[in-house]
XYZ file of C-alpha atoms in Angstrom:
680
model
C 58.292 -16.286 -53.273
C 57.564 -19.895 -53.841
C 57.347 -22.597 -51.300
C 60.279 -24.235 -53.159
C 62.544 -21.511 -53.128
C 61.574 -20.456 -49.544
C 61.653 -24.251 -48.121
C 65.232 -24.654 -49.689
C 66.262 -21.226 -48.010
C 64.879 -21.866 -44.548
C 66.578 -24.980 -44.685
C 69.492 -24.379 -45.467
C 68.903 -21.140 -42.331
C 67.858 -24.301 -40.796
C 71.834 -25.876 -41.181
C 73.349 -23.108 -40.765
C 71.733 -22.154 -37.076
C 71.843 -26.220 -35.752
C 75.894 -26.222 -37.150
C 76.956 -22.760 -35.852
C 76.306 -23.515 -31.899
C 74.740 -19.656 -31.656
C 75.815 -18.554 -27.620
C 72.266 -16.847 -28.136
C 70.330 -20.228 -28.078
C 69.551 -20.290 -31.811
C 68.587 -16.699 -32.231
C 69.990 -14.868 -35.320
C 73.252 -13.249 -34.926
C 72.551 -10.090 -36.928
C 69.456 -9.454 -33.489
C 72.651 -10.103 -31.137
C 74.638 -7.460 -32.679
C 72.305 -5.339 -33.069
C 71.365 -5.673 -28.949
C 74.831 -5.072 -28.361
C 75.710 -1.782 -30.990
C 71.966 -0.284 -29.163
C 73.309 -1.539 -25.523
C 77.053 -0.366 -26.507
C 74.699 3.545 -27.266
C 73.116 3.821 -24.844
C 75.993 3.143 -22.498
C 77.996 4.812 -24.705
C 75.697 8.466 -24.040
C 76.543 7.981 -20.482
C 80.654 7.649 -19.796
C 81.298 9.568 -23.243
C 85.014 10.117 -23.490
C 86.100 9.370 -20.190
C 88.932 6.961 -20.168
C 89.743 6.985 -23.760
C 93.293 6.510 -23.550
C 93.800 9.084 -25.999
C 97.401 9.777 -27.033
C 97.746 13.405 -28.243
C 100.407 14.203 -30.980
C 104.202 12.796 -30.420
C 103.306 11.604 -26.823
C 104.932 8.660 -25.875
C 104.756 6.158 -23.364
C 106.986 4.574 -21.692
C 106.369 1.632 -23.007
C 107.489 3.350 -26.760
C 110.332 4.926 -24.753
C 111.108 1.042 -23.919
C 110.776 0.361 -27.720
C 113.205 3.350 -28.424
C 115.636 2.206 -25.946
C 115.447 -1.914 -27.626
C 116.005 -0.711 -31.360
C 119.267 1.526 -29.358
C 120.706 -1.415 -27.970
C 120.256 -3.370 -31.437
C 122.285 -0.796 -33.176
C 124.876 -0.460 -31.011
C 125.463 -3.984 -30.842
C 126.550 -3.819 -34.278
C 130.488 -5.038 -33.289
C 129.075 -7.546 -30.874
C 125.421 -9.538 -32.128
C 126.411 -12.606 -34.294
C 122.210 -11.697 -35.348
C 123.813 -7.905 -36.287
C 126.492 -9.224 -38.114
C 124.309 -12.271 -39.927
C 121.929 -9.810 -41.197
C 124.963 -7.076 -42.113
C 126.116 -10.197 -43.715
C 123.840 -11.289 -45.825
C 122.570 -7.359 -46.529
C 126.282 -6.785 -48.252
C 125.529 -9.865 -50.260
C 122.098 -8.411 -51.657
C 123.760 -5.431 -52.716
C 126.798 -7.110 -54.688
C 124.361 -8.798 -56.332
C 122.391 -6.240 -57.181
C 125.145 -3.834 -57.926
C 126.693 -6.651 -60.282
C 122.711 -7.390 -61.694
C 122.878 -3.541 -62.109
C 126.774 -2.888 -63.826
C 125.664 -5.616 -66.504
C 122.417 -3.856 -67.373
C 120.976 -0.917 -66.307
C 123.237 1.553 -64.866
C 126.514 2.413 -66.722
C 129.942 -0.106 -65.227
C 132.628 2.126 -65.148
C 135.221 2.998 -67.044
C 133.141 2.312 -69.473
C 130.114 5.551 -70.126
C 127.067 2.516 -70.814
C 126.251 -0.595 -68.864
C 127.443 -4.132 -70.490
C 124.624 -4.964 -72.120
C 122.667 -2.182 -73.736
C 119.138 -1.357 -74.214
C 119.090 -3.304 -77.504
C 120.842 -6.414 -76.137
C 118.250 -6.499 -72.812
C 115.224 -6.570 -75.008
C 116.032 -9.097 -77.844
C 117.036 -11.021 -74.610
C 114.206 -10.593 -72.846
C 111.939 -11.312 -75.881
C 113.541 -14.850 -76.508
C 113.149 -15.601 -72.825
C 109.168 -15.008 -72.958
C 108.653 -16.894 -76.576
C 110.703 -19.812 -75.081
C 108.678 -19.943 -71.971
C 105.605 -18.998 -72.592
C 104.863 -18.260 -76.806
C 105.086 -15.430 -79.533
C 102.613 -13.119 -78.370
C 103.893 -12.708 -75.023
C 107.414 -11.968 -76.496
C 105.482 -9.394 -77.884
C 104.057 -7.847 -74.835
C 107.896 -8.044 -73.503
C 109.584 -6.373 -76.080
C 106.770 -3.696 -76.164
C 107.300 -3.535 -72.536
C 110.935 -3.039 -72.335
C 110.572 -0.836 -75.655
C 108.038 1.579 -73.192
C 110.620 1.959 -70.878
C 112.984 3.892 -72.357
C 110.852 5.781 -75.518
C 108.816 7.020 -72.164
C 112.532 8.307 -69.940
C 112.753 5.641 -66.955
C 114.846 2.923 -68.562
C 117.261 2.492 -65.315
C 114.723 3.005 -63.265
C 112.809 -0.134 -64.426
C 115.049 -2.338 -64.930
C 116.185 -2.007 -61.852
C 112.718 -2.275 -60.709
C 112.600 -5.828 -62.640
C 115.917 -6.838 -60.516
C 114.653 -6.070 -57.091
C 111.681 -7.908 -58.282
C 113.839 -11.087 -59.609
C 116.200 -11.027 -57.031
C 113.718 -11.413 -54.059
C 111.919 -14.120 -56.276
C 114.745 -15.855 -56.637
C 115.158 -16.126 -53.131
C 111.894 -16.619 -52.646
C 112.024 -19.962 -54.964
C 114.998 -20.914 -52.880
C 113.215 -20.829 -48.869
C 109.294 -21.267 -50.392
C 109.630 -23.813 -52.416
C 111.293 -26.536 -49.432
C 108.133 -24.621 -46.960
C 105.820 -25.743 -49.657
C 106.590 -28.877 -49.965
C 106.316 -29.540 -46.080
C 103.180 -27.817 -45.621
C 102.042 -30.541 -48.905
C 103.381 -33.886 -47.578
C 103.381 -33.167 -43.681
C 100.374 -32.524 -41.557
C 102.458 -31.316 -38.440
C 104.590 -29.075 -40.728
C 101.115 -26.703 -42.299
C 99.732 -26.918 -38.640
C 102.903 -25.565 -37.220
C 103.352 -22.818 -40.336
C 100.390 -22.218 -41.900
C 99.527 -19.436 -38.469
C 102.944 -17.733 -39.282
C 101.797 -17.479 -42.926
C 98.380 -15.586 -42.131
C 100.411 -13.566 -39.821
C 102.480 -12.134 -42.150
C 99.533 -11.501 -44.787
C 98.091 -9.713 -42.627
C 100.088 -7.464 -41.466
C 100.427 -4.245 -43.837
C 103.658 -3.969 -46.164
C 104.610 -1.163 -44.136
C 105.037 -3.041 -40.624
C 107.852 -4.693 -42.523
C 110.120 -1.510 -43.012
C 110.697 -1.214 -39.270
C 112.106 -4.024 -38.715
C 113.555 -4.224 -41.916
C 115.689 -1.445 -41.801
C 116.932 -2.222 -38.018
C 118.567 -5.509 -38.852
C 119.658 -4.993 -42.708
C 119.576 -1.163 -43.379
C 118.288 0.810 -46.535
C 118.458 0.606 -49.800
C 118.709 -2.508 -51.849
C 119.358 -4.877 -49.190
C 115.810 -2.781 -47.099
C 113.611 -3.355 -49.814
C 115.316 -6.816 -51.466
C 114.166 -8.903 -48.110
C 110.932 -6.624 -47.279
C 109.680 -7.736 -50.907
C 111.203 -11.167 -49.907
C 109.012 -11.649 -46.535
C 105.589 -10.104 -47.567
C 106.009 -12.613 -51.102
C 106.873 -15.782 -49.399
C 103.441 -16.186 -48.434
C 101.942 -17.157 -51.905
C 104.627 -19.930 -52.546
C 104.237 -21.576 -49.652
C 100.139 -22.063 -49.650
C 99.325 -22.400 -53.221
C 102.606 -24.502 -53.789
C 102.245 -27.161 -50.695
C 98.254 -27.180 -51.679
C 99.520 -28.495 -54.973
C 101.542 -30.751 -53.611
C 99.064 -32.202 -51.677
C 96.204 -32.453 -54.112
C 98.488 -35.141 -55.575
C 95.141 -37.549 -55.584
C 95.881 -40.766 -53.549
C 95.411 -42.786 -55.949
C 98.378 -42.120 -57.679
C 100.795 -42.363 -54.414
C 99.512 -45.435 -53.605
C 100.491 -46.309 -56.430
C 103.916 -45.244 -56.868
C 104.014 -46.903 -53.555
C 103.350 -50.203 -54.959
C 106.474 -49.980 -56.793
C 108.363 -49.910 -53.690
C 109.541 -45.927 -54.253
C 111.151 -43.433 -51.585
C 110.058 -41.213 -50.540
C 112.361 -38.681 -51.792
C 111.661 -39.982 -55.155
C 107.831 -40.141 -55.708
C 107.762 -36.093 -54.623
C 110.770 -35.557 -57.540
C 109.866 -38.137 -59.734
C 105.338 -37.154 -59.355
C 104.713 -34.584 -56.497
C 106.097 -31.860 -57.789
C 105.592 -32.991 -62.011
C 102.022 -33.470 -61.031
C 101.730 -30.543 -59.125
C 103.749 -28.054 -61.476
C 101.172 -25.955 -62.341
C 99.668 -25.001 -59.803
C 103.073 -24.179 -58.378
C 103.538 -21.998 -61.630
C 100.883 -20.376 -60.042
C 101.830 -19.409 -57.305
C 104.908 -18.088 -58.589
C 103.097 -15.912 -61.065
C 100.991 -14.614 -57.541
C 104.939 -14.205 -55.137
C 105.345 -12.661 -58.433
C 103.234 -10.196 -58.345
C 103.281 -9.592 -54.570
C 107.040 -8.787 -55.698
C 106.157 -5.699 -57.877
C 102.766 -4.601 -55.637
C 105.556 -3.731 -53.111
C 107.771 -1.318 -55.493
C 106.780 2.115 -54.181
C 106.582 1.004 -50.737
C 110.575 0.197 -50.703
C 111.087 3.461 -52.136
C 110.703 4.347 -48.801
C 113.893 2.278 -47.427
C 115.181 3.805 -50.588
C 115.015 0.789 -52.338
C 115.771 1.512 -56.335
C 113.008 1.500 -58.948
C 109.800 2.556 -60.394
C 109.452 3.327 -57.024
C 111.059 6.756 -56.034
C 109.944 8.652 -59.327
C 106.751 7.839 -57.997
C 106.864 8.478 -54.238
C 109.026 12.434 -55.677
C 105.704 13.062 -57.811
C 103.389 12.718 -55.054
C 105.683 14.785 -52.382
C 105.515 17.276 -54.993
C 101.182 16.740 -55.298
C 102.400 16.590 -59.250
C 99.629 14.098 -60.898
C 101.310 13.729 -64.267
C 104.838 13.122 -63.069
C 103.995 10.395 -60.596
C 101.053 8.808 -62.684
C 103.601 8.040 -65.812
C 106.514 5.874 -63.475
C 102.423 4.186 -62.375
C 101.727 3.234 -65.121
C 104.800 1.839 -66.172
C 104.674 -0.587 -63.246
C 100.961 -1.462 -63.714
C 102.595 -2.150 -67.317
C 104.978 -4.403 -65.763
C 102.253 -6.230 -63.556
C 100.527 -7.619 -66.091
C 103.652 -8.316 -68.977
C 104.276 -10.323 -65.538
C 101.204 -11.652 -64.790
C 100.483 -12.771 -68.220
C 103.937 -15.071 -68.726
C 104.083 -16.979 -65.742
C 100.294 -17.740 -66.279
C 101.234 -18.585 -70.284
C 104.345 -20.603 -68.796
C 102.131 -21.919 -66.328
C 99.794 -23.448 -69.559
C 101.435 -23.813 -72.107
C 102.214 -27.443 -71.426
C 99.714 -28.268 -71.381
C 98.475 -26.640 -74.797
C 101.075 -27.973 -76.714
C 100.032 -32.138 -75.681
C 96.603 -30.523 -77.072
C 98.440 -29.923 -80.086
C 98.138 -25.587 -80.174
C 100.898 -23.298 -81.230
C 104.112 -24.652 -82.229
C 105.448 -27.058 -81.233
C 108.603 -29.791 -82.174
C 110.907 -28.811 -84.283
C 109.142 -25.733 -85.591
C 110.354 -24.507 -82.288
C 112.681 -25.360 -82.050
C 113.965 -24.115 -84.756
C 112.365 -20.343 -84.725
C 113.393 -20.220 -80.914
C 117.568 -20.912 -82.833
C 116.951 -18.405 -84.904
C 115.248 -15.742 -82.504
C 118.438 -16.838 -80.027
C 120.976 -15.988 -83.013
C 119.157 -12.397 -83.116
C 119.282 -11.623 -79.559
C 122.619 -12.719 -79.435
C 123.504 -10.046 -82.805
C 121.857 -7.233 -80.577
C 124.575 -8.433 -77.486
C 126.618 -7.806 -79.810
C 125.601 -4.371 -81.378
C 124.604 -3.071 -77.892
C 128.222 -3.083 -76.273
C 129.502 -2.066 -79.690
C 127.618 0.833 -80.504
C 126.917 3.646 -78.210
C 122.962 4.826 -79.426
C 121.615 0.755 -79.063
C 123.341 0.729 -75.635
C 121.404 4.029 -73.886
C 118.124 4.506 -75.197
C 117.493 7.024 -76.920
C 115.854 10.615 -75.531
C 112.802 11.036 -76.916
C 110.784 13.717 -74.143
C 107.230 11.074 -75.181
C 107.694 10.691 -70.755
C 107.146 14.665 -70.250
C 104.567 15.052 -73.098
C 102.846 12.302 -71.436
C 102.943 13.308 -68.170
C 102.080 16.969 -68.789
C 99.188 15.399 -70.832
C 97.822 13.452 -67.882
C 97.984 15.820 -65.229
C 95.601 18.451 -67.469
C 93.458 15.455 -68.143
C 93.653 14.552 -64.519
C 92.826 18.426 -63.470
C 89.455 18.514 -65.870
C 88.518 14.835 -64.239
C 89.305 16.650 -61.040
C 87.174 20.035 -62.023
C 84.037 17.820 -63.650
C 84.191 16.257 -60.064
C 84.372 18.196 -57.851
C 80.787 18.915 -56.866
C 80.234 15.551 -56.696
C 82.940 13.791 -55.050
C 82.546 16.904 -52.372
C 78.867 16.119 -51.225
C 79.839 12.187 -51.856
C 83.031 12.935 -49.239
C 80.824 14.691 -46.820
C 77.515 11.990 -46.931
C 80.281 9.750 -45.910
C 81.568 11.821 -44.016
C 78.784 12.462 -41.402
C 76.427 9.582 -42.621
C 78.892 7.018 -41.385
C 82.621 7.946 -39.849
C 82.772 10.342 -38.286
C 79.764 8.851 -36.088
C 81.454 5.829 -35.623
C 84.415 7.561 -34.658
C 82.289 8.755 -32.167
C 81.117 5.484 -30.995
C 84.913 3.885 -31.161
C 87.205 6.533 -30.031
C 84.864 8.342 -27.760
C 83.362 5.518 -25.853
C 85.918 4.251 -22.402
C 88.036 1.483 -23.433
C 86.399 -0.987 -20.996
C 83.210 0.171 -23.479
C 84.853 -0.776 -26.509
C 86.829 -3.725 -26.055
C 83.416 -5.702 -24.453
C 81.225 -4.884 -26.982
C 84.158 -5.359 -29.972
C 83.673 -8.683 -28.057
C 80.566 -8.966 -27.679
C 80.046 -8.858 -31.814
C 82.687 -10.751 -32.352
C 80.843 -13.728 -29.986
C 77.056 -13.306 -31.740
C 79.217 -13.199 -35.213
C 82.013 -16.529 -34.867
C 81.775 -18.606 -31.374
C 83.478 -18.627 -28.561
C 86.284 -19.808 -31.510
C 86.170 -15.807 -32.883
C 85.499 -14.602 -29.116
C 88.975 -16.383 -27.651
C 91.286 -14.119 -30.782
C 89.713 -11.207 -29.949
C 89.534 -11.524 -26.411
C 93.499 -11.850 -26.537
C 94.302 -9.034 -29.592
C 92.168 -6.581 -27.698
C 94.329 -7.141 -24.231
C 97.684 -6.680 -26.767
C 95.980 -3.305 -27.949
C 95.480 -1.991 -25.101
C 99.204 -3.641 -24.174
C 100.789 -1.552 -26.540
C 99.192 1.681 -25.385
C 97.943 3.106 -28.682
C 94.062 2.300 -28.017
C 92.205 5.311 -29.129
C 93.972 5.678 -32.069
C 93.597 2.258 -32.602
C 89.763 2.564 -32.928
C 90.439 5.125 -35.162
C 91.922 2.891 -37.452
C 89.194 0.381 -37.200
C 86.278 2.968 -37.860
C 88.442 4.353 -41.042
C 88.624 0.113 -41.696
C 84.767 -0.770 -40.833
C 83.755 2.350 -43.519
C 85.923 1.798 -46.256
C 84.202 -2.284 -45.947
C 81.070 -1.433 -45.606
C 81.120 1.009 -48.901
C 83.265 -2.010 -50.395
C 80.490 -4.357 -49.823
C 77.920 -2.438 -51.433
C 79.521 -1.258 -54.249
C 80.361 -5.434 -54.249
C 76.921 -6.184 -54.162
C 75.669 -4.324 -56.794
C 77.686 -5.192 -59.130
C 78.215 -8.678 -58.259
C 74.874 -9.044 -58.398
C 74.576 -7.605 -61.542
C 77.573 -9.456 -63.459
C 75.897 -12.866 -61.701
C 72.264 -12.078 -64.300
C 73.971 -10.758 -66.489
C 76.625 -12.879 -69.296
C 77.436 -10.220 -70.535
C 77.955 -7.921 -67.818
C 80.545 -11.056 -66.290
C 82.240 -10.984 -69.312
C 83.113 -7.704 -69.488
C 83.507 -6.432 -66.425
C 86.026 -9.376 -65.480
C 88.505 -8.794 -67.502
C 88.570 -4.931 -66.106
C 88.243 -6.728 -61.698
C 91.582 -9.626 -63.256
C 93.572 -6.480 -64.068
C 92.816 -3.541 -61.329
C 93.755 -6.336 -59.129
C 97.561 -6.081 -60.929
C 98.020 -2.671 -60.051
C 99.937 -1.714 -57.107
C 98.093 -0.616 -53.882
C 99.637 2.774 -54.076
C 98.867 3.948 -57.467
C 95.829 4.548 -56.790
C 96.545 6.678 -54.416
C 97.742 9.121 -57.196
C 94.380 9.990 -58.481
C 93.070 9.772 -55.876
C 94.521 12.127 -53.855
C 94.423 14.086 -57.196
C 90.298 14.684 -56.275
C 90.211 14.134 -52.918
C 93.267 15.690 -51.107
C 94.814 15.182 -48.343
C 92.947 14.091 -45.994
C 91.631 10.494 -44.186
C 88.766 10.518 -47.003
C 91.186 10.146 -49.727
C 92.588 6.791 -47.796
C 89.175 5.749 -47.576
C 88.465 5.742 -50.598
C 92.017 4.698 -52.200
C 91.400 1.022 -49.945
C 87.984 1.143 -51.382
C 89.428 1.192 -54.635
C 92.148 -1.659 -53.836
C 89.367 -3.734 -52.187
C 86.953 -3.292 -54.272
C 87.507 -5.578 -57.262
C 88.178 -8.976 -54.273
C 85.622 -8.594 -53.026
C 82.790 -7.563 -56.496
C 84.151 -11.350 -57.327
C 84.435 -13.052 -54.684
C 79.717 -12.232 -54.304
C 79.136 -12.679 -57.926
C 80.482 -16.375 -57.631
C 78.291 -16.224 -54.295
C 75.834 -15.943 -56.363
C 75.685 -16.893 -59.377
C 76.575 -20.522 -57.361
C 72.535 -20.225 -56.534
C 70.866 -23.226 -58.429
C 69.227 -22.638 -61.404
C 66.400 -25.221 -60.110
C 65.778 -22.486 -56.842
C 65.783 -19.749 -59.048
C 63.114 -21.427 -61.410
C 61.039 -22.387 -58.522
C 60.690 -19.070 -57.956
C 60.219 -17.587 -60.821
C 57.360 -19.550 -61.156
C 55.434 -17.987 -58.719
C 55.422 -15.143 -60.789
C 58.773 -12.843 -58.223
C 60.120 -9.819 -59.416
C 63.990 -9.068 -60.280
C 63.789 -7.470 -57.222
C 62.725 -10.295 -54.804
C 64.521 -13.180 -57.174
C 67.244 -10.898 -55.567
C 66.935 -10.062 -51.898
C 65.045 -13.104 -50.842
C 66.305 -16.300 -52.981
C 69.836 -15.359 -54.324
C 71.240 -13.271 -51.738
C 70.075 -14.892 -48.425
C 71.086 -17.989 -50.182
C 74.966 -16.746 -50.792
C 75.382 -15.188 -47.373
C 78.894 -17.222 -47.200
C 79.846 -15.346 -50.250
C 78.974 -12.528 -48.920
C 81.090 -12.825 -45.026
C 83.584 -13.883 -47.175
C 83.404 -11.771 -49.442
C 83.636 -8.851 -46.681
C 85.925 -10.662 -44.483
C 88.588 -10.756 -47.430
C 87.517 -6.957 -48.374
C 88.594 -5.496 -44.887
C 92.188 -7.720 -45.367
C 92.490 -5.433 -48.330
C 91.725 -2.348 -46.365
C 93.744 -2.925 -43.852
C 96.735 -3.440 -46.090
C 95.643 0.088 -47.001
C 96.347 1.917 -43.356
C 99.526 2.872 -43.409
C 99.389 4.548 -47.638
C 96.793 6.643 -45.273
C 98.625 7.914 -43.133
C 100.740 9.248 -45.869
C 98.221 11.404 -46.672
C 96.451 12.088 -43.315
C 94.546 9.516 -42.681
C 96.778 10.136 -38.921
C 95.293 6.869 -35.913
C 98.219 3.950 -36.439
C 98.857 5.055 -39.635
C 100.502 7.862 -39.024
C 102.249 6.419 -35.926
C 103.813 4.151 -38.246
C 105.133 6.310 -40.666
C 106.203 8.433 -37.429
C 108.300 6.084 -36.362
C 109.859 5.685 -38.941
C 110.976 8.108 -40.208
C 112.104 9.112 -36.845
C 114.567 7.876 -34.860
C 113.683 9.789 -31.543
C 110.170 7.804 -32.822
C 110.772 4.019 -33.772
C 109.365 2.961 -30.129
C 106.015 3.897 -31.669
C 106.207 3.385 -34.454
C 106.798 -0.156 -33.939
C 103.898 0.406 -31.380
C 101.542 1.238 -34.140
C 102.962 -1.261 -36.410
C 101.948 -4.460 -34.370
C 99.406 -2.963 -33.108
C 97.501 -3.436 -37.054
C 98.684 -6.699 -36.550
C 96.207 -7.543 -33.520
C 93.584 -5.319 -35.431
C 94.115 -7.574 -39.086
C 94.381 -11.027 -36.760
C 91.059 -10.168 -34.577
C 88.935 -8.945 -37.994
C 90.216 -11.324 -39.947
C 89.872 -13.976 -37.280
C 85.756 -12.906 -36.413
C 85.580 -12.520 -40.170
C 86.659 -15.983 -41.502
C 84.814 -17.401 -37.682
C 81.234 -15.554 -39.652
C 82.048 -16.983 -42.948
C 82.583 -20.653 -41.585
C 79.781 -20.721 -39.918
C 77.199 -19.746 -43.233
C 79.225 -23.037 -44.636
C 81.561 -20.678 -46.202
C 84.811 -20.806 -44.858
C 86.759 -21.184 -46.810
C 90.588 -19.456 -47.109
C 91.010 -17.042 -49.121
C 95.009 -15.754 -49.744
C 94.655 -12.087 -48.446
C 95.612 -10.076 -51.946
C 94.804 -11.877 -54.878
C 96.534 -9.523 -57.675
C 96.233 -11.947 -60.651
C 93.828 -12.907 -63.213
C 95.875 -16.855 -62.826
C 94.935 -17.010 -59.489
C 91.222 -15.263 -59.129
C 90.409 -17.315 -61.696
């Protein structure tokens, strides 16, 4: 390495050390972590198997029984408890609105044997809306997507999915925009709201179902509420950021004209933050759609039901077809909202149809759409999509294709599975789960202190105390092990592909759209092919989490490596360094902040798959949550498991954020960036 390049890296390291306030008196953090792990292994060899707090099978503790008793008391007080009365009324309102919309466009509106508006009218109206808010290309995409719903035999389920998503997004906007305004205009409101959003985004989606079902019941009301809770944080975060990012110069200029704060908000801040707010709406819509399959666990309508039924039967083909329609829907909504956010700017620069030409085109298409609506109300064949059998044929073809792929990958897949299981999974689980609880807690706290200092140590201690309190310590350690193993694999993949993308423009252009598309796919869809390959095991959950988390981590690593100054690279090349030396001695060291941030986000993405993994043999906390959800007598244990997952997530998030901040890259990245618009 050249003197200039080496000096740059050493200067960065010195600056980070000075800023970080290491508890080890300037000792590098990786040395402290290794020292803690070595001491931990030494003590583990002495105390192994003692005080591990194992809770066998379906055993429960008095705390779990008390939580179940709380659930029973809430249910018994439905007629007298005002809170239950309110949530019941809200649930009934959601059901009534959804039933009206469903009879309007997706199911027979008795005594009519078909909906009020048939498939032709719905497709034509959707195409016109896409043309009005975006452009003709998006209109064609929407038309093709709606035709795919019918041709593949899932018209009603697909429209129901759009209705639930639309209803949840509508309510999200009603609740989220006032909160986004508060976050964007008030530091005090931001300080109060942000920790709540952190907890909501750290909490795995399945955990929402336990309290939602208790207060809102199952069916469409439960589906809308759990979707609403999951989709709310992105709109508040991104919308609030857009409002707060309006330049102070502009705000001061409006103040000089005597405008009130309300006028300033309506006439200046919201219009200038419009594009950012629409980006927030984009991510909120993607988040709502990603709940499609999970909502089916509370009898939510939509495409999640056939996906879930196929998974239960282990029928890969029949679950992949609706899964692909969910992906197609995600792409359609992502591209539509993205194009809508860009249309005004493009029109201002003279791109696309504008002015009278656009108005005439919209009017003509509106007339055609109204004619299609009329025909769909009067002609039976244009109201109910005809059976084609294409869905069954595609399912059979996909089943055969997946079977062939599984057969071809069976040998290498088994080798990879054994290598990860015996090389990482089993040893780490033995250390975490077979250590006395006090030893594991002490070691984790010391690792947190080494990586993130006191500001990581304090939340780690609080979260560890909470995990111990909820009486599922051993299951928490098993879950933590799977999360850490999956994150290690994510980072290995992220470093390889991220560096490759950063060093090759052609690779970046090729892979980035694939990564963007990967982030639009709901988490459950990843489970289908992985389940076919590895069966129902904990390794299946790890691989599914790995695939789900990799796109975000790869892009973060690529962007971090790409940000290394070109002058530094040229200085190192002038001394004759090889490509390997340039990567390992210059680019990766100078991109350490991005690497830590990628690891943090990888952890959170992996943690989001914990409960889903519990459905396919992962066990531990994921299984406890599913058990508590499916069996009323286990509700308390499931609730404790859900809270334990939340505490694990908060602890890992805080450690990762503080570690990233101490390497100069402490930027908060919202959990689950599902769309290219946001990732860009």
